[in-house]
mmCIF file of C-alpha atoms in Angstrom:
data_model
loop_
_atom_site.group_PDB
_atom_site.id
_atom_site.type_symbol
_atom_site.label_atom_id
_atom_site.label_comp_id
_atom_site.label_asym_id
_atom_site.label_seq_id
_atom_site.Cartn_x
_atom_site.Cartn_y
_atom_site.Cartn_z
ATOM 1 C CA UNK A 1 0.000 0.000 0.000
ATOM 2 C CA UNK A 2 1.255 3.452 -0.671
ATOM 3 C CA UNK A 3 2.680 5.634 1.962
ATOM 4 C CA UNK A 4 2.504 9.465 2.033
ATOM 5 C CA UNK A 5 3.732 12.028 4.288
ATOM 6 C CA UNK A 6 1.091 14.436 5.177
ATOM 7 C CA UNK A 7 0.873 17.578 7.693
ATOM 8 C CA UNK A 8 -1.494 16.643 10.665
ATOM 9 C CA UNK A 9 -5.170 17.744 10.016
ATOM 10 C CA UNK A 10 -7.050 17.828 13.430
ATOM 11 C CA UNK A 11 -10.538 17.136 11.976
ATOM 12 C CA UNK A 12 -9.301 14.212 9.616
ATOM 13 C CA UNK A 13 -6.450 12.748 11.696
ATOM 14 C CA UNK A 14 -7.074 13.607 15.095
ATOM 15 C CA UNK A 15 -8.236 10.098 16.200
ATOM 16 C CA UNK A 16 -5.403 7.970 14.373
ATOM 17 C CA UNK A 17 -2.758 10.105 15.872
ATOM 18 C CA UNK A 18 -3.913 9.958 19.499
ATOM 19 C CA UNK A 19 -3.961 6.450 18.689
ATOM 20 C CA UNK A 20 -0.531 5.872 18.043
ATOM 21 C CA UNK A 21 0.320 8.581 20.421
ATOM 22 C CA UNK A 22 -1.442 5.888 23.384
ATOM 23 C CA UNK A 23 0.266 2.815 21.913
ATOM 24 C CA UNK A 24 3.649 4.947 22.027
ATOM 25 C CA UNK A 25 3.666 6.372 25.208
ATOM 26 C CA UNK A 26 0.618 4.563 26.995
ATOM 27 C CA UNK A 27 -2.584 5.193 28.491
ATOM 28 C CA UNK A 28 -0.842 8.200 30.435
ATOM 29 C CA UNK A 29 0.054 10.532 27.664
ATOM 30 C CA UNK A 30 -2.247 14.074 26.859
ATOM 31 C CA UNK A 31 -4.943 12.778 24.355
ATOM 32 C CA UNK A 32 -7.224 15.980 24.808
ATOM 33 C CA UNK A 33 -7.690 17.516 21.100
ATOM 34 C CA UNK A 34 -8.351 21.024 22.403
ATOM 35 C CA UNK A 35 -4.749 20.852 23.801
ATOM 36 C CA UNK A 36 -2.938 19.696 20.725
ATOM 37 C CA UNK A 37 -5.389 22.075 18.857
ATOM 38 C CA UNK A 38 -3.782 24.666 20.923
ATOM 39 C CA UNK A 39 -0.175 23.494 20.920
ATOM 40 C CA UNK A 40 0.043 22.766 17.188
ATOM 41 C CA UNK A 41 -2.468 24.959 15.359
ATOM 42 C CA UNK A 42 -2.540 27.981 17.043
ATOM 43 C CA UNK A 43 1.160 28.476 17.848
ATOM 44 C CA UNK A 44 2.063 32.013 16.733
ATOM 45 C CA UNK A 45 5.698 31.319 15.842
ATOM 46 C CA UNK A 46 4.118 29.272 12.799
ATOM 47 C CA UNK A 47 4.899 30.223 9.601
ATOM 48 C CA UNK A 48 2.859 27.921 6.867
ATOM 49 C CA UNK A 49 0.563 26.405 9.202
ATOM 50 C CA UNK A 50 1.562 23.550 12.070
ATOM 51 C CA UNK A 51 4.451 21.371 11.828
ATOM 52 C CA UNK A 52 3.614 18.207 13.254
ATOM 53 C CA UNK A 53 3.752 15.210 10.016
ATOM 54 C CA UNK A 54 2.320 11.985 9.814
ATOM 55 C CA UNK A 55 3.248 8.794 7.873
ATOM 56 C CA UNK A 56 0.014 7.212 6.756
ATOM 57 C CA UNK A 57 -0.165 3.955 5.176
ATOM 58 C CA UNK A 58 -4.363 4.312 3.722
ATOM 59 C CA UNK A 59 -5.420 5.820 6.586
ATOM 60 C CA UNK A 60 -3.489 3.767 9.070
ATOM 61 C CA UNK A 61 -1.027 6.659 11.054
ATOM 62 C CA UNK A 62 2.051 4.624 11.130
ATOM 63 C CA UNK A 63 4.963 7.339 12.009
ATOM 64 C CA UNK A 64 4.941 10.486 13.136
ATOM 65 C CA UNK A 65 7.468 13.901 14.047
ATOM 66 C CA UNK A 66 7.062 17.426 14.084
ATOM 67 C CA UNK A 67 8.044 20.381 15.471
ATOM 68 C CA UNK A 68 7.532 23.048 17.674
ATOM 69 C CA UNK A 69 9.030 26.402 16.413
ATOM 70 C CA UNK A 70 9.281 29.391 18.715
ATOM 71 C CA UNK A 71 12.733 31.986 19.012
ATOM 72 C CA UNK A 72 15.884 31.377 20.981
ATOM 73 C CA UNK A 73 17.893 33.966 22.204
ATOM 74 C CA UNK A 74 21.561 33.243 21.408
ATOM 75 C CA UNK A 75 24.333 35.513 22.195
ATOM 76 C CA UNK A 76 21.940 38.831 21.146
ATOM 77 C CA UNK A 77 20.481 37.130 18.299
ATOM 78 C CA UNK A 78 16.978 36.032 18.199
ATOM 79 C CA UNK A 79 16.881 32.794 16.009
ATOM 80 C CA UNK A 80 13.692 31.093 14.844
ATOM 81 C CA UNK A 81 14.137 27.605 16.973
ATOM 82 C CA UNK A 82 11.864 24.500 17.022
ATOM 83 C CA UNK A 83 11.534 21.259 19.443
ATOM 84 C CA UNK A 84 11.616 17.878 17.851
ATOM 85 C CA UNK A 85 8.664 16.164 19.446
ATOM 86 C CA UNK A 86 5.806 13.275 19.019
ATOM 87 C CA UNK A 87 8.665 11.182 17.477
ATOM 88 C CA UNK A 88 6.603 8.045 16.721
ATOM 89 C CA UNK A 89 6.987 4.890 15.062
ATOM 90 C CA UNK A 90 3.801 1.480 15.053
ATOM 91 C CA UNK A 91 5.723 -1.356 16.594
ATOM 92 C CA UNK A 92 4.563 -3.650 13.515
ATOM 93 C CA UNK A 93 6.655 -1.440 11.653
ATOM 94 C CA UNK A 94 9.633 -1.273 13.564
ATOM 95 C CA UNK A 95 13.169 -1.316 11.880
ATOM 96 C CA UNK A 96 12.053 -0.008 8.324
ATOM 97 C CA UNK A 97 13.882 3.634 8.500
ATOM 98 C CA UNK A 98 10.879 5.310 9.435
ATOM 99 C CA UNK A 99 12.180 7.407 12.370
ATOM 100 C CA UNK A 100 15.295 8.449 10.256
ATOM 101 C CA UNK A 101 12.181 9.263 7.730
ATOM 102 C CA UNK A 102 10.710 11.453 9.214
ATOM 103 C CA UNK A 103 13.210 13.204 10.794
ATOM 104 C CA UNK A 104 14.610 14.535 8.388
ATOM 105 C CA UNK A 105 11.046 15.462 6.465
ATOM 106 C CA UNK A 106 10.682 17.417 9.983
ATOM 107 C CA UNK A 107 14.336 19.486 9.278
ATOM 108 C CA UNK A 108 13.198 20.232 5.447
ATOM 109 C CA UNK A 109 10.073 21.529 6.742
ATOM 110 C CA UNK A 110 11.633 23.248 9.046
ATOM 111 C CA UNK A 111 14.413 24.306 6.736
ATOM 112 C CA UNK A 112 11.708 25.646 4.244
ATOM 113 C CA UNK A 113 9.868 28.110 7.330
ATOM 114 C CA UNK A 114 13.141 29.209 8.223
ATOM 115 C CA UNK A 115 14.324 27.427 11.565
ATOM 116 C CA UNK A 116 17.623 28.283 12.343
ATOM 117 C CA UNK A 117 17.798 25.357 14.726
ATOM 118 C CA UNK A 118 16.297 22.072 15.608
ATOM 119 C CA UNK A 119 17.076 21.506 19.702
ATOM 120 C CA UNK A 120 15.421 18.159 21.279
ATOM 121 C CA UNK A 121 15.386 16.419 25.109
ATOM 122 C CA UNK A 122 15.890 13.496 24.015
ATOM 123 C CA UNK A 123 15.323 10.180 26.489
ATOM 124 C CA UNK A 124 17.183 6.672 26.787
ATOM 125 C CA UNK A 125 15.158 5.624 23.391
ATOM 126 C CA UNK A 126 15.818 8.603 21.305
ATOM 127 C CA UNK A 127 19.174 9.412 21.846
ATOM 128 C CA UNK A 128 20.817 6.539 20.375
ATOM 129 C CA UNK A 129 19.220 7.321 17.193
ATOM 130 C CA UNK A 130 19.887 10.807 16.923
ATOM 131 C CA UNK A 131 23.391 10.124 17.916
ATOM 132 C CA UNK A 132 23.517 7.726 14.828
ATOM 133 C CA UNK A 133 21.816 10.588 12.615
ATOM 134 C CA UNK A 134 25.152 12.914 13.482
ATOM 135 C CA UNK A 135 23.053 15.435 15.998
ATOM 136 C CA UNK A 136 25.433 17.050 18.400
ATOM 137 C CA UNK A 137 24.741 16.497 22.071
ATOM 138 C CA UNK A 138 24.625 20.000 23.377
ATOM 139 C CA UNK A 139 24.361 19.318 27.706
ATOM 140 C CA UNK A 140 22.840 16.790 29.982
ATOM 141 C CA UNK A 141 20.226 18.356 31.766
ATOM 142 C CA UNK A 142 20.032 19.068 35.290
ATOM 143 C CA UNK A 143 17.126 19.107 37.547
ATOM 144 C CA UNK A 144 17.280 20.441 41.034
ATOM 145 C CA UNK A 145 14.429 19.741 44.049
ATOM 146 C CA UNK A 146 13.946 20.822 47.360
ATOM 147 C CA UNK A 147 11.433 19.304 50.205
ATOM 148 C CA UNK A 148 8.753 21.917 51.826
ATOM 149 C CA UNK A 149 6.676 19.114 53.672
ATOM 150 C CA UNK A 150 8.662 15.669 54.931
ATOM 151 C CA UNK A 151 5.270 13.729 56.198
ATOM 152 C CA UNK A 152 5.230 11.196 52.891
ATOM 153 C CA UNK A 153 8.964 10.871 53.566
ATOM 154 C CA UNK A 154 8.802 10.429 57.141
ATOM 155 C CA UNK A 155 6.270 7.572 56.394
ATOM 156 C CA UNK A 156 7.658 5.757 53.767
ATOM 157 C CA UNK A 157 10.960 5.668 56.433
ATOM 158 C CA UNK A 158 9.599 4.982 59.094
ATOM 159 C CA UNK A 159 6.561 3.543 58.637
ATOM 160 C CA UNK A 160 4.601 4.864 61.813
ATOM 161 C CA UNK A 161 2.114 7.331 60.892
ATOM 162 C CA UNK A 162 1.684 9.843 63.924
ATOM 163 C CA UNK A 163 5.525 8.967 64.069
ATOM 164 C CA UNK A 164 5.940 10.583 60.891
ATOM 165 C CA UNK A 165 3.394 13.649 61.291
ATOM 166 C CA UNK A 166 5.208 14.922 64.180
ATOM 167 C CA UNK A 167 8.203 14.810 62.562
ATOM 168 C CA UNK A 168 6.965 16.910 59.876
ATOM 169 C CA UNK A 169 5.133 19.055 62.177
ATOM 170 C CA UNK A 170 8.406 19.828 64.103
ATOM 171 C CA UNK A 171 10.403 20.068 60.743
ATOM 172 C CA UNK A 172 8.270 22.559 58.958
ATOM 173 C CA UNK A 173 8.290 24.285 62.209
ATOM 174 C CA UNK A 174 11.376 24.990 61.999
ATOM 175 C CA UNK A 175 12.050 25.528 58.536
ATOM 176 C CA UNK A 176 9.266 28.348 58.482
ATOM 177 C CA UNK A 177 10.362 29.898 60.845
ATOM 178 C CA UNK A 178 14.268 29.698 59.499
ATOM 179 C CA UNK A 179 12.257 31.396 55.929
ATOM 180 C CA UNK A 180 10.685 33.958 57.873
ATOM 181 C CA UNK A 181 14.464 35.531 59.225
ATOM 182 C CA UNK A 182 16.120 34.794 55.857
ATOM 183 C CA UNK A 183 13.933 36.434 53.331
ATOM 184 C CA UNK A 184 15.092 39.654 52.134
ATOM 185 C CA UNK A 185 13.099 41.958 53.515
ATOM 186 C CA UNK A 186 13.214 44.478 50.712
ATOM 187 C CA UNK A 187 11.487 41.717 47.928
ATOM 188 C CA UNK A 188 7.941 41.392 48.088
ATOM 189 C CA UNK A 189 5.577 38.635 46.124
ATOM 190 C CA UNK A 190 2.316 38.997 44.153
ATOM 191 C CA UNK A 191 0.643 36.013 43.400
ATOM 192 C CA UNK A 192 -1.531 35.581 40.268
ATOM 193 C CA UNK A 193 -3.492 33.187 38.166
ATOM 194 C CA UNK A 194 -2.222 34.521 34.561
ATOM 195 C CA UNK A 195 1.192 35.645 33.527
ATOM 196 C CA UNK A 196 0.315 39.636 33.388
ATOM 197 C CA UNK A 197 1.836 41.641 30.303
ATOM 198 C CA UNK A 198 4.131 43.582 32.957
ATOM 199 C CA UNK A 199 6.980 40.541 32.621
ATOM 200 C CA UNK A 200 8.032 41.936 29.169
ATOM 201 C CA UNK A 201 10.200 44.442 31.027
ATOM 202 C CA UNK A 202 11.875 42.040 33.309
ATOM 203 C CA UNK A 203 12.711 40.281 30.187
ATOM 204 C CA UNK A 204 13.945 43.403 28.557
ATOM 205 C CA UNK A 205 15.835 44.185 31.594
ATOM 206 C CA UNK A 206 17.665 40.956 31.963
ATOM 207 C CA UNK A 207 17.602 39.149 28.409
ATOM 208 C CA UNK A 208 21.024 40.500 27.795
ATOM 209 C CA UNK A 209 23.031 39.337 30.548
ATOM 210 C CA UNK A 210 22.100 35.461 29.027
ATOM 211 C CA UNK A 211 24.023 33.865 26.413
ATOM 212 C CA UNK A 212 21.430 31.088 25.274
ATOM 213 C CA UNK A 213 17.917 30.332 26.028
ATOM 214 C CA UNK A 214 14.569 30.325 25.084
ATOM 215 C CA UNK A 215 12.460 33.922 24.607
ATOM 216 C CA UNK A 216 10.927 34.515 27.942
ATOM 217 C CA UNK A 217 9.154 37.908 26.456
ATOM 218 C CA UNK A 218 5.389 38.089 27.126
ATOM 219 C CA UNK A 219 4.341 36.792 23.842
ATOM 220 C CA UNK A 220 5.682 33.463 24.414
ATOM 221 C CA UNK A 221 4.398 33.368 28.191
ATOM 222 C CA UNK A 222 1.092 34.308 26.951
ATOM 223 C CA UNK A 223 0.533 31.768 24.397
ATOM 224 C CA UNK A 224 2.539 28.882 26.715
ATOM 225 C CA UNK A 225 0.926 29.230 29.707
ATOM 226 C CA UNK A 226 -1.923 31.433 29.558
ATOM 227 C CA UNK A 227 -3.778 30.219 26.772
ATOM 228 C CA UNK A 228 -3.037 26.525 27.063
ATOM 229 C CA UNK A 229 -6.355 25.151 27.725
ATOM 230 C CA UNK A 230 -5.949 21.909 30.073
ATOM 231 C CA UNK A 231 -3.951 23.815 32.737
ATOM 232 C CA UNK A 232 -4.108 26.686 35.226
ATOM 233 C CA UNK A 233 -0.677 28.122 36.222
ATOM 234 C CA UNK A 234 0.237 29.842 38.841
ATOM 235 C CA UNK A 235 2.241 33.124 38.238
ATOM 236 C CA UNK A 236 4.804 34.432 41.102
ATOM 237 C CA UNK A 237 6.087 38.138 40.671
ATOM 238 C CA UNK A 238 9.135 39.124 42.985
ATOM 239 C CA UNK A 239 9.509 42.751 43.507
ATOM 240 C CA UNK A 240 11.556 45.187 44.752
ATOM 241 C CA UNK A 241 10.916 49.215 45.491
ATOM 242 C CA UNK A 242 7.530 47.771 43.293
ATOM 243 C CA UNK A 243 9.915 46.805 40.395
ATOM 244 C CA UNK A 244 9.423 43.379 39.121
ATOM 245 C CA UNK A 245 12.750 41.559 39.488
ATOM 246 C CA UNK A 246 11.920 37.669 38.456
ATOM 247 C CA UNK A 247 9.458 35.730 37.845
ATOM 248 C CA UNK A 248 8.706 32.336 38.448
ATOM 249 C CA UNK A 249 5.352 30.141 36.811
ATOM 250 C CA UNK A 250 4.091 27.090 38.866
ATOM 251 C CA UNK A 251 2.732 24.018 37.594
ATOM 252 C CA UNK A 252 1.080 22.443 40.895
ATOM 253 C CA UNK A 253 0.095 18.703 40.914
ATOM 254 C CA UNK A 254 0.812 15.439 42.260
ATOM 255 C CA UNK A 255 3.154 13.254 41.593
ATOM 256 C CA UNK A 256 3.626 9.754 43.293
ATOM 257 C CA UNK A 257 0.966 10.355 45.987
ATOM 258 C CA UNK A 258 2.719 13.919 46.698
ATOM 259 C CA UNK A 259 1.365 17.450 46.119
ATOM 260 C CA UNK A 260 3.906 19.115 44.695
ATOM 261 C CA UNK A 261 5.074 22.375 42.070
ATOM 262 C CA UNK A 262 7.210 22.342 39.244
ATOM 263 C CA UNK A 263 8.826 25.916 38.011
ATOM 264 C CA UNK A 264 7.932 25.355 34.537
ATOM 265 C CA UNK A 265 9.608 28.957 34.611
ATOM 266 C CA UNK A 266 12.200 30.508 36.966
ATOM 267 C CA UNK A 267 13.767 34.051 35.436
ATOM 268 C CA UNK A 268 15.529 36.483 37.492
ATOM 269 C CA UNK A 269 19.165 38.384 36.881
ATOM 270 C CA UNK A 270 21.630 35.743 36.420
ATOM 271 C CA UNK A 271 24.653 37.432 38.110
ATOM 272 C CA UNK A 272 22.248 38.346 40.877
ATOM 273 C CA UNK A 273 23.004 35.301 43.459
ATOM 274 C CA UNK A 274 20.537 37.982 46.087
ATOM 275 C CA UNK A 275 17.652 37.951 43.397
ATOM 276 C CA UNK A 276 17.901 34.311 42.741
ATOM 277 C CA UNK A 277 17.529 32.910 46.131
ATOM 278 C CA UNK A 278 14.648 35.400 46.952
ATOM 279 C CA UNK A 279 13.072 33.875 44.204
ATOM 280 C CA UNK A 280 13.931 30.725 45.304
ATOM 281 C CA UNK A 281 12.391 31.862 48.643
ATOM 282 C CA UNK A 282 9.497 33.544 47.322
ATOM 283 C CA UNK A 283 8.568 29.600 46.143
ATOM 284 C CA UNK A 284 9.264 27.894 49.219
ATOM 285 C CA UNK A 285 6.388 30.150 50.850
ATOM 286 C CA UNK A 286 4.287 29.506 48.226
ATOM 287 C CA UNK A 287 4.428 26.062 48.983
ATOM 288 C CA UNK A 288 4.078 26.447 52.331
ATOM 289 C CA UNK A 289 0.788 28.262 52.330
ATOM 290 C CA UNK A 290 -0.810 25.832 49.692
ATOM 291 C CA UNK A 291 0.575 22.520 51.529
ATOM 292 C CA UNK A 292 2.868 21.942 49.039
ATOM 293 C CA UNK A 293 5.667 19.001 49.783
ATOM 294 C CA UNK A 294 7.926 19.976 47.410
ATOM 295 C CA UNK A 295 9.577 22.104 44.527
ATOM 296 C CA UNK A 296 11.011 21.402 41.385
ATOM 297 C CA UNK A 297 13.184 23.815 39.127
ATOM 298 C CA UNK A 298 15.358 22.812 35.863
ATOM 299 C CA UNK A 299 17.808 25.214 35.036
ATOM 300 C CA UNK A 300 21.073 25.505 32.989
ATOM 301 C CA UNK A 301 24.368 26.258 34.294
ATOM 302 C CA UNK A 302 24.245 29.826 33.119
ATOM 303 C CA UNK A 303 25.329 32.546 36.018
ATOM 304 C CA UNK A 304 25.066 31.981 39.822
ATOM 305 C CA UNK A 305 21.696 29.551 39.362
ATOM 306 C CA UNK A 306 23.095 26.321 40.205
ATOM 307 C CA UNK A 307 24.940 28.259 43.414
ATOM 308 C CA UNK A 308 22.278 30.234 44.447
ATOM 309 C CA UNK A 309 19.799 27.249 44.346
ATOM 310 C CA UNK A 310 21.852 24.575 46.362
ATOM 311 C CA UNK A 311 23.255 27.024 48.525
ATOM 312 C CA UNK A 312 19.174 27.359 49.158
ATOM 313 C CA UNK A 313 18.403 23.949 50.109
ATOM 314 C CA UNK A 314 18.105 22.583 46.539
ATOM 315 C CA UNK A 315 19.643 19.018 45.260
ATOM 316 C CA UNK A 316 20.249 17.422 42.445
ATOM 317 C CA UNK A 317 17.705 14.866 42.062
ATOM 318 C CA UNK A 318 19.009 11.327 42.067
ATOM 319 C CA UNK A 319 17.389 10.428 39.343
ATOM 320 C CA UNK A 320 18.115 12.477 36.221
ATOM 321 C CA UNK A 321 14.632 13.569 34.399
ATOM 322 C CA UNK A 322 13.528 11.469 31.814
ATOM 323 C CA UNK A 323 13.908 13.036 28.640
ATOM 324 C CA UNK A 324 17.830 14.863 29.841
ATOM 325 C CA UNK A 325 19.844 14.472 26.971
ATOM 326 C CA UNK A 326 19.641 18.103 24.683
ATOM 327 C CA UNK A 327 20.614 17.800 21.340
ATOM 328 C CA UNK A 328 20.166 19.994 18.187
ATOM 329 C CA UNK A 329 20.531 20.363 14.569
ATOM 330 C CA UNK A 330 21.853 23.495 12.484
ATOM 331 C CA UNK A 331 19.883 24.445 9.853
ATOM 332 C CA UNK A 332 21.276 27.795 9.107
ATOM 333 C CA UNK A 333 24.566 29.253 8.813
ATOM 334 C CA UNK A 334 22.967 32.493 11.513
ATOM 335 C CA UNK A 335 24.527 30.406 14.638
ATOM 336 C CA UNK A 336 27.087 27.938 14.949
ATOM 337 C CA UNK A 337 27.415 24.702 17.132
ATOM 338 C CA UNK A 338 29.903 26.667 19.611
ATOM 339 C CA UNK A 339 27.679 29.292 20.347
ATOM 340 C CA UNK A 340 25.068 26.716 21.544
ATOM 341 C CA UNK A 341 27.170 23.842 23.599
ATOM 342 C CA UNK A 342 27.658 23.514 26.423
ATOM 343 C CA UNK A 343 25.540 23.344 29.902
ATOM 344 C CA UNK A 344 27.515 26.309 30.900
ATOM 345 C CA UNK A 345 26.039 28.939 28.245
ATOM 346 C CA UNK A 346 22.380 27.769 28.826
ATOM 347 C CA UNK A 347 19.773 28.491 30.995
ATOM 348 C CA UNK A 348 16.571 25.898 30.517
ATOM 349 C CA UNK A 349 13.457 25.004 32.663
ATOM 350 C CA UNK A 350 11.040 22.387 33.416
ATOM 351 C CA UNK A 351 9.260 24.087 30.945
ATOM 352 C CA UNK A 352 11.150 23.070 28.160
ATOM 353 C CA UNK A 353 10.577 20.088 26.096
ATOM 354 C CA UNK A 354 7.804 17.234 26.051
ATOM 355 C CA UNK A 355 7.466 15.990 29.346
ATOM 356 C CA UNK A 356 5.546 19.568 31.033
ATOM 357 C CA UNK A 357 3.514 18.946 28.420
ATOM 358 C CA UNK A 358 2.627 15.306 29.157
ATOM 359 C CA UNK A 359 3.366 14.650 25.086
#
């Protein structure tokens, strides 16, 4: 039977994607319409309409990979970027080149809108293959938690619960009131439920003292996170003398029987080892006040981050996150591989990649 490559149509292909999509990546993965609606169609950074492709055989979906363009901010330069994601191949047709396929129909597509770059988190399953297509491996990503609320811990330990409730009661005793005499006094915190327009100037402010990482401007925030339609967010606004200096955007749920946040976003000056840990503080109360157990924040290696957030009670998790491994492919000549290497000269988030997005 003849096979075509064809760009996703929502009304005509919706249910054989999400289809392969569950026999992928299991009963677990995002198979609401409205979202991928959303996250394909109405992406602004589109040029030609979405670029997520399908491999049809009739009208059996049999491979799929796309991308998701937005802009990276490189060294000054903003570049038209995309994520490889929804790699997919049937298992019955396993070990037939598809993946290599459509990768590379993904890069000419990509090629043809003008993406500068093709960047990808790639997991255990990926990788491999991309290292065998000749993508560079740009960093290993880090991610960095801290605990709030010790009760689930306490129990799992120790296996007494009143045991393990008065040891979290006498814990978060005493770490609330060790957060009360450390935060700086000086930074206040507004709480919202959207990310408000007034973050475009603490991204104008601080954008260039980065050297690599995704546009944080309000366009992008506003499309990401307050127009996605499957989740509320939870914006956090640091302040000082009523300036906003960082931001930080929660994604609260619960994960392994625990309540917990991730910072899908976490933006303050780099250099600033002061703003970061206030930021860093700023969450911590957060969680406290909502019953939160603990926090979650991915970042690069880019400025005082990593020292600022261990020096803060943060560690690296034991486990490293499941898709870790970033890799890219130039497509233009407007940046080069050296620009772009290196854990060092990036800052990323939680909100970066597939797995916020439950893809």
């Amino acid at each position: 039977m003849e096979r075509e490559i064809v760009r996703l149509d929502m009304d005509r292909d919706f249910e054989a994607f999400e289809e392969l999509s569950v026999i992928s990546f299991g009963e677990g993965t995002n198979s609401k319409k409205e979202m991928y609606q959303w996250l394909f169609d109405k992406n602004p950074y589109n040029k030609s309409g979405n670029m997520m492709y399908l491999l049809k055989e009739g009208d059996k979906v049999i491979g799929c990979d796309g991308l998701l363009p937005n802009e990276l901010y490189v060294n000054g330069k903003v570049l038209l970027t995309a994520h490889s994601v929804k790699s997919m191949t049937h298992p019955d047709y396993k070990k037939q080149g598809i993946f290599r396929t459509m990768t590379q129909n993904s890069c000419e597509r990509g090629l043809k809108d003008g993406v500068d770059v093709v960047i990808g988190l790639a997991n255990d399953q990926s990788y491999p293959a991309y290292q065998r297509f000749g993508w560079p491996t740009l960093f290993e990503k880090e991610v960095y938690v801290k605990p709030i609320l010790i009760n689930n811990i306490l129990k799992r330990r120790i296996k007494v619960g009143f045991l393990a409730s008065m040891g979290n009661a006498v814990y978060s005793s005493y770490m609330k009131n060790k957060l009360k005499n450390q935060m700086d006094k000086e930074i206040t915190f507004e709480i919202l439920d959207r990310v408000p327009e007034k973050v475009q100037e603490c991204w104008d402010k601080y954008k260039s003292k980065y050297s690599v990482m995704l546009v944080r401007d309000y366009k992008y925030l506003n499309y990401r996170y307050n127009e996605r339609p499957d989740v509320n967010y939870v914006t956090v606004l640091a302040k000082h003398k009523g300036e906003i200096i960082g931001f930080a955007i929660l994604h609260n749920s619960v994960a392994n029987g625990s309540k917990m946040t991730s910072a899908v976003e976490f933006f303050t000056d780099p250099t600033s080892e002061r703003y970061i840990k206030s930021l860093a503080d700023g969450l911590a109360k957060y969680c406290y006040e909502n019953d939160l157990e603990y926090v979650v924040i991915g970042t690069g290696l880019y400025g005082k981050y990593k020292k600022a957030l261990l020096d803060n009670g943060f560690m690296i998790t034991r486990k490293p996150p499941k898709n870790n491994m970033m890799i890219a492919n130039i497509l233009s000549d407007r940046v080069t591989l050296e620009e772009i290497t290196g854990h060092e000269n990036w800052h990323i988030t939680q909100g970066d990649g597939e797995t916020e997005l439950d893809l």
